[in-house]
Each structure stands twice: as C-alpha cells, then as structure tokens.
Amino acid sequence: MNFSTRGQGVVKWILYGIIILAAIMVAISVTSGFIMDYYWFKSVGYLQVFMTNIKCRLVLLFIGWAVTTSCLLLSWRTIRKSLGGELPDIGSTFFKVFSVFMGLGVGWWFKDGYLTFLKFLNRTSWGVTDPLALPFFHNDISFYVFTLPMLRTVLTFVAAVSGIVLVLSLFVYGLGRAAIGPRPEGEITPSPSPETPGWRFARFLRSWPVLGSIVALTAVGAILTWLGRFSYLWEFHPGASVPTGASYMAVHYLIPYTWVKAFGVILFGYLIFRIFSSAGELREKVEFGGLRELKTEALILAAVILIFLIIPGAVFGAINRLNVEPNEPGIQKNYVNRCIEATNRAYGLENVPSVTYSSTGGELSAEKALKSPTVKNARVIDYRPVKQTYRQKQRLRTYYEFPEIDVGRYRIEGEKKLAVISGREMSKKAGGWQNEHLYFTHGFGAVASPASRAAPDGSPILKIRNIPPTSWGNLSVDPRPRIYYGEKTNSYAIVRANGLDEFDYPKGENNASYRYEYDSGIPIGNPWKKLISWFYTGDFKILVSNYVGENSRLLLHRNVHERVKKIAPFLRYDPDAHLFAGNNGGLIYQLNGITRAERYPYSYTGSGAPGYLSDSVKAFVKANTGEAAFYITQDGDPVAKTFSKIYPSLFKKGEEMPQYYRKHLIYPESLFQVQMKIYRRYHMRGFRAFYQKEDLWTPAGEKYHGRGTRVEPYNILLNVENKPGFENRKKEFTLIKPFTPKGKKNMRALVLVGQDPGNYGQITVIKFPKGELFRGPRQVEAIISQNTHISRRVSLWEGAGSNVLRGNLLVLPVENSLIYIEPLYLSGAGVPYPQLKRVIAVRKDRAAMENSLRRAVSKVLKGRVGRARPPENIAPGENLAPAKLVQAVRKYLDLRENYIRLHRQGDYVSAAKIKERMAQVVENMKDLSRGG
C-alpha cells in the first residue's frame, strides 16, 4: 500500500514536470521570433531600431490591454448587479479570463499602429501649407501626413473598445438572463420593482456600459465625420471631368456641410440613446397609442435621412449639374491650378527644364555620331538574351544561377563605358540538410560584358568570367568574391561548422573549400541559441547535429531585398537590386529606398501613386558579409527627416557616402515610371491645356521579340553639355524614356534623369515641335519592316529554321538629332541561346543593317566604314550568301505569295500542293545554309 502511494506521487510529479516542460516549450516557440529578431538586429548593428519598435509596441499593447480589460471588468460588475448576483462563480471567472484575452487581442491590434505614433511624436514640418482659406485649414502638410493619422488611430481605438463593451455587455446579459431562466411555475410575479427581472433589465439599459458606450461611439463618429472634411483635399477621382482635390463643390458646399453631417451623427446617436434609456416608456407608448406616439423619434430619423441621403444626393447633385458642370472648366480654374502645382511638387516634378529639338538643326555626320558617347555605348546587348547566355556559358555547375542582369557604368581603360554585370549565386535546392545549409552556402564571382558590342559568334564578350574571375582593364572583381547575400539567396546558412568546411568553387576535378572568415551572423554555439534556432527555422537538426559547434554562426535573411525590408520596413523599395563592383573589387548591392506619404493636399493619387514619393534613401548591402548601410540623399525630405529622428542610429548623412558608392548610384526605375505616368499629363502647366488634354503624352510602343509592348526606360551615356538643369558633362549616365502624343506614333518627348554625382535625380525633357516630324519607335519599326534588304535577310534566316528576335529599339539623342538602334538576335534548335547577328540603325526614313553598331551607324549616315578594324561579330564567309541559296530564298518567297493568294481565294487543294513545295524548298535552304 505504501509502495502504491509512493508510486502515485512519483507519477504525479512526472506529470507536473511534463506539463511544465511543455508550457516552457510552448512559450519558447511563441517568443522564438521575438528572441531571434533581437539577436539578429544586434548582429547587424541595428539593435536601436529593434528596441525602439519593441518599446513603442509594448506600450501600445499595454494601453490597449489595460483599457479594454478594465472597461470589460467594470462592465461585468454592472451586468452582475443587474442580474441580481444570481450568476454562478464559474461564469464570473470565465468572463474575467475572457476579458483579459480580449484586452490582449485589442492591444495586439493597437500595437500595429506603432509607426503612426512614432512619426507623430517625431514629426518634421514641411514648410508648406495647404492653400484653402477656410476655418481649420491652411495647415502645414505635416498635420495631414503625421497628426491626422494619429488622431484617427486613437479615435478608432476608442470606438473599438466602446463597441466591444456595448456588444459584449448586451450579449452576456442575455446569456445570464437565459441561464437564470423564468420563475418556477405557480410563483406569483409581483409588479415591477427593484427586485424583478423587468426592472433590472430597464435599469441595465440605462447603465454606463450601454449608454456610456453609445455616447462614446456617437462622439467618435461625430469627430471622425468632422475630420472627414480634410479628406476632400486629396480625394481624386480619375474618371472626373476635372482631376483635382478640393474642387469648387468641395470648397463651397461639401466641406462646410461636414458640420451638418457631424450634427447628423449626434442626432442618430441621440436617437439610439433615447431608445435604450427610455425603452419601457417607448414600449408603453406603442402599446397604448401606436406608432403615432413616436413623433419625436420619427422626426429625428427623418432629419438623419435628410442629412445623409437627400441633401447629398438630390440637392448637391442638382447644384453640380445645374451650376458647376455647365461652367466648367472656368469655375474649376483655381482648383486645377492648385492640383497641378501640388502634384508636381509632391512627386519631384516641380522644376523640370526642357530643351526643344528642331528638324532644321542641320545634318548629322557619321563622324560626329561615331564619336558620340551615346552611340559608342548604345546597349545592343539586351539584358534578357544575355541572361540565357550567361547561364549556358558561365554557370559552370548546375548549382549556380544568374538571377538578374544589371546595367552600369565603369571607367575601363581610361574611358567611361556601359557594361552589363551579373552575380553568380548559389541555387542549390536539394541534396540534404547538410548540403543546403552547411556545405553549399555561397555563390562565387560575377560575369561582366561590354554593353555595345558582341563576340564574333554573336554572344556577349565575357570580359570578366570564370572562377577565379578575370579582370577587365582597371575593372576587376575581388579574387575571392563570395556571395553569401544575393537576390535569390533565400535559405539560411550555418558557417564555421564542426569538421566541415564549405564548398568554395569547382577547381578542376576537385573542389576548393573555405571556412567563413567574417564576424557577421548570429553565434549559436550554446544550447539556448540552438534551441531558439530550432524553433525559429523549424529544423530540429540544428539542435542535435554535431556539425553545429561553439564557433558556428547562423546567417539569416540572406536575400538582400528581405534584409533591408527587415531593417527598415517603412520604406518603399525599388524591385531592382543593382549589383556593382566597388573600388576594391568587392561585390555590393544598391537598393533604392523611396519615402512615401498619403494625404498630401491636392496631389494626384492613383495606382502606385500614394500622394507623395521621394527618392531619399540609398541602402547598400555587401555580398560577402551582408553588412547594410543606409544613407539619406535628400536632406529636404520631411519624411526622411522624421525617420532619422525616430532611428538616429540607422541613417547616415549623404555626405558620408563613399565616393565609389556615389559613382554607381542608380535612379529607381519604379519611381521614374510613376513620375512619368503623372508627368505625361501634368507637364501641361496651363489650366486650359490641362483640362482639354491638348498635349497628353503616352509611353512609346515598340515590337519586342515579335510582340507589341511599351518601351522600357533604358540607360545611355549622354553628352549633357548645354542641357538645361545639368552640370556640363560629356558622359552622363542617364535613364531615358520616350513618349509619343496620345493616339499618334510620332515622337513628342524624351524624358531624361541624370544618375551621376552632381546631376543625380535631375530630370530634363527633350521636346520635339508639334509641326515637325520626328519618328516614334512604332514608325521606325515600320521603316525597318519595309526595308527590302532587311526583310529578305530576315526571310532567309526564318526559312532556314531560325527564330529572328528583334531586341529593344533605342532612341538616341545625338547632336540635336535622333538615331534609332535595334539589335537583331537569332535563335534556333541548334543554338542554346539567342545570338546577336546584326545591328539595325535608322535615321529619318533610312535604315541600314550591318554586322556591328559602328558599321550600321556609319552606313545609315552615308559615311565610310573604315577597314582598320575587322567586323566584330561576323564569322568568315558569313556575309557571302551562295547564289543557289539566294535563288532558293527567292523561290520560297514566290511560293509563299502564291500560297497566300490561293488560300484567300478558297482554293485549298492547290494551296496545299504549294505548301508541300515550300517545305521542300525550306529543306533545300537548310542544306545550303549548312554548306551542303
């Protein structure tokens, strides 16, 4: 008996131990994300960012929990008292526990607004006010961007707590009433008194949980409705006849009417308050006198309907149709002008200089064109085909990958040149836990090519290639350019493993090995950090593997996009991470951080355009260590200043940016696209031209790889001497986008943005007169297609079984004139990647197709092609088409014309016979093209 008792005690303590251990494990599992984030932010040097966010979140969580829980517990006292204290203790305990968890839920939601409060507490004045001369307006922009969101968040929190208290109080009272049940049968029910359920219910409806919540909801609703007057400043309706913020109707009718709407909310709240506070009275009136006795309530309801439905719909609608629309656009002039001014200011388009090109500016000589840095560096190497080439020629092993191709400028052999570059990242996806996370941990090196010329076979010239990487003049990559952090590096890695070196790179029949030499990463040598790492990653092997030793480090968030977003999630990042080689050959990623703000008065809002955008922050991530640095490059941006106050240790001043970082800055293409989407209309500063869309632009279109598409922004080296807004420089790295008039195909404008130090971010427009013809990309495509020499050559290639791919059409401004360049690629069954075979140059209505950029430009400008340099991408004998092959092509073209004619006439039998002959000719052309 004693043994049995002792055994039961042991079992009981074992069960207690299991329960306690399970509770500890659950707690660690829930908090592992928080704990690991602490270690990670500490390891990257931005612990202050993490602690600032956590402190603010915890304060808001506590406030949300304390206020909600307190209100619910106080309401419970009233509920229980109203039920006469007849509820069991278990009900009281359950409600108290539920109140605590409900408070945690509200606090958890409330804490997510931490950034709103941090921005408010550290707000920076804009120095610009809204232009409305109305009471409570003419505020600094910071009021709308920082203060108003905070007020709305607080009011929403009060409304949420009040709504929860009201709903739960009524619900719990109903449950309690049902649980107590009716009085026993035969028991005499006395008339209402302080002891009867009827009296208790009436008293409960007049208690503070009910009436107090109604009053709070009414007050919040009225204040929010009144604050809604400010939203007219940035409300934008794209389909409206006049795109503007606070228009004539808003200023003269809708904004003043918010006082009436707020009064309407108070009336409606009073109606609800009256119903709940006088429920017994109202019931008696209805029972004895019918609905006619509810005159006061009916009048209040009618007033609410009048305020919210009839006046806005009927009265304001009539005013708009009878007074405003017939007098547009004149009646909206001041408001449209405000919209144009505010939109251009908010998106950095306020002072955009322009220069006009004229077709009478003189002829462009071949000599001048060939000396131009714009033509010499024209990017005929298309980034999409070159990606396939790199994969085929430089992947070296199946576990490597080239995620993106970046276009940059480098000083090579004493001259600034355009180049394309891509990092060789590790893409090992399978092969076991050790291989994926401990052995194949990093990529190696990069590949770079000139952007303006190709190898003899039409593939990119691999100037930087292989492992270890070669150098290209004074452009070199570190002999040990390991890529632990990249654009497609998404898994974690454990370095300095016990008894296991990492794979470094393939070296002949063997593999070179490596042991991580840097201090980045989280030390996970002790059991506690192993335990946290297991819960955080979900990999139990971290906890039990002998490879994870006391010197091991955990590398997390290795995708550079994810890494910068983890540190500074409040920025909007351009989707392209630009890879470049620094002065010492190290590989570095640049990411553009764009600050944004909503509620900018009179500014355009739409898809991707929140109201305010600024290219203010540059983030740099080193590929080997993951070290991230953030620089503020726009000192006048109030949003960036506010964030620098919140996180003083995060941002560095732009002046502290290393010079070799500055030389590789890239303007964010996504921001440029948004700006151009806006500028295509908002470049019209005149009110009437803007209203009538007299000079509306549209992005130029082109035929790319056989499909119609819009021309993407592209980079060129441009001589910006005497270009307004630019510092004089002969080789400015410039992002460019062409525009045509709406509904037409001729060129209307080229928009340029500088990217080199001194001119970075400067936007300038090259305009083309409306009365003169400058051909747009679509018209140039037509000229190319109609050129007999080019079309016959293309037909020859297609007849021989090749796919002809027309690359990006480049519009190049040279000497107040335009030259158009289009690369021509061939691909086929025997070619694993597209090869650049020809370059087409177009000037006015003349097109030329040659083996190189230089020859094509010289020919189209009627210059002589020098013989000193051999053709760059032509194989011996390639230009000499055999006579038999020419005859076969001509025969094929004649047969194709007959086939089309017969098919249109409906003579399908004869057409089928012609098609068989065409197939025979195609086979003959293939044999001839192989030299058979």
PDB file of C-alpha atoms in Angstrom, residues 780-798 804 806 822 824 838-842 846-850 859:
ATOM      1  CA  VAL A 780      10.745  53.274 -87.092  1.00  0.00           C
ATOM      2  CA  GLU A 781       9.724  49.623 -86.751  1.00  0.00           C
ATOM      3  CA  ALA A 782       7.606  50.056 -89.880  1.00  0.00           C
ATOM      4  CA  ILE A 783      10.576  51.558 -91.768  1.00  0.00           C
ATOM      5  CA  ILE A 784      12.691  48.553 -90.752  1.00  0.00           C
ATOM      6  CA  SER A 785       9.999  46.063 -91.805  1.00  0.00           C
ATOM      7  CA  GLN A 786       9.555  47.767 -95.191  1.00  0.00           C
ATOM      8  CA  ASN A 787      13.272  47.797 -95.989  1.00  0.00           C
ATOM      9  CA  THR A 788      13.772  45.281 -98.824  1.00  0.00           C
ATOM     10  CA  HIS A 789      17.302  44.265 -97.859  1.00  0.00           C
ATOM     11  CA  ILE A 790      16.400  43.707 -94.213  1.00  0.00           C
ATOM     12  CA  SER A 791      13.139  41.849 -94.918  1.00  0.00           C
ATOM     13  CA  ARG A 792      14.824  39.498 -97.419  1.00  0.00           C
ATOM     14  CA  ARG A 793      17.607  38.729 -94.979  1.00  0.00           C
ATOM     15  CA  VAL A 794      15.131  38.051 -92.223  1.00  0.00           C
ATOM     16  CA  SER A 795      13.120  35.777 -94.525  1.00  0.00           C
ATOM     17  CA  LEU A 796      16.312  33.905 -95.346  1.00  0.00           C
ATOM     18  CA  TRP A 797      17.022  33.244 -91.682  1.00  0.00           C
ATOM     19  CA  GLU A 798      13.438  32.261 -90.971  1.00  0.00           C
ATOM     20  CA  VAL A 804      14.558  36.174 -85.578  1.00  0.00           C
ATOM     21  CA  ARG A 806      14.150  41.980 -82.597  1.00  0.00           C
ATOM     22  CA  GLU A 822      17.765  47.944 -82.793  1.00  0.00           C
ATOM     23  CA  LEU A 824      18.712  41.581 -84.143  1.00  0.00           C
ATOM     24  CA  ARG A 838      23.016  42.195 -86.809  1.00  0.00           C
ATOM     25  CA  VAL A 839      22.521  45.768 -85.648  1.00  0.00           C
ATOM     26  CA  ILE A 840      19.970  47.977 -87.382  1.00  0.00           C
ATOM     27  CA  ALA A 841      20.396  51.757 -87.416  1.00  0.00           C
ATOM     28  CA  VAL A 842      17.700  54.163 -88.579  1.00  0.00           C
ATOM     29  CA  ARG A 846      16.708  55.446 -93.993  1.00  0.00           C
ATOM     30  CA  ALA A 847      17.564  52.071 -92.400  1.00  0.00           C
ATOM     31  CA  ALA A 848      20.781  50.064 -92.501  1.00  0.00           C
ATOM     32  CA  MET A 849      21.592  46.610 -91.146  1.00  0.00           C
ATOM     33  CA  GLU A 850      25.188  45.646 -90.546  1.00  0.00           C
ATOM     34  CA  LYS A 859      26.102  53.307 -93.316  1.00  0.00           C
TER      35      LYS A 859
END
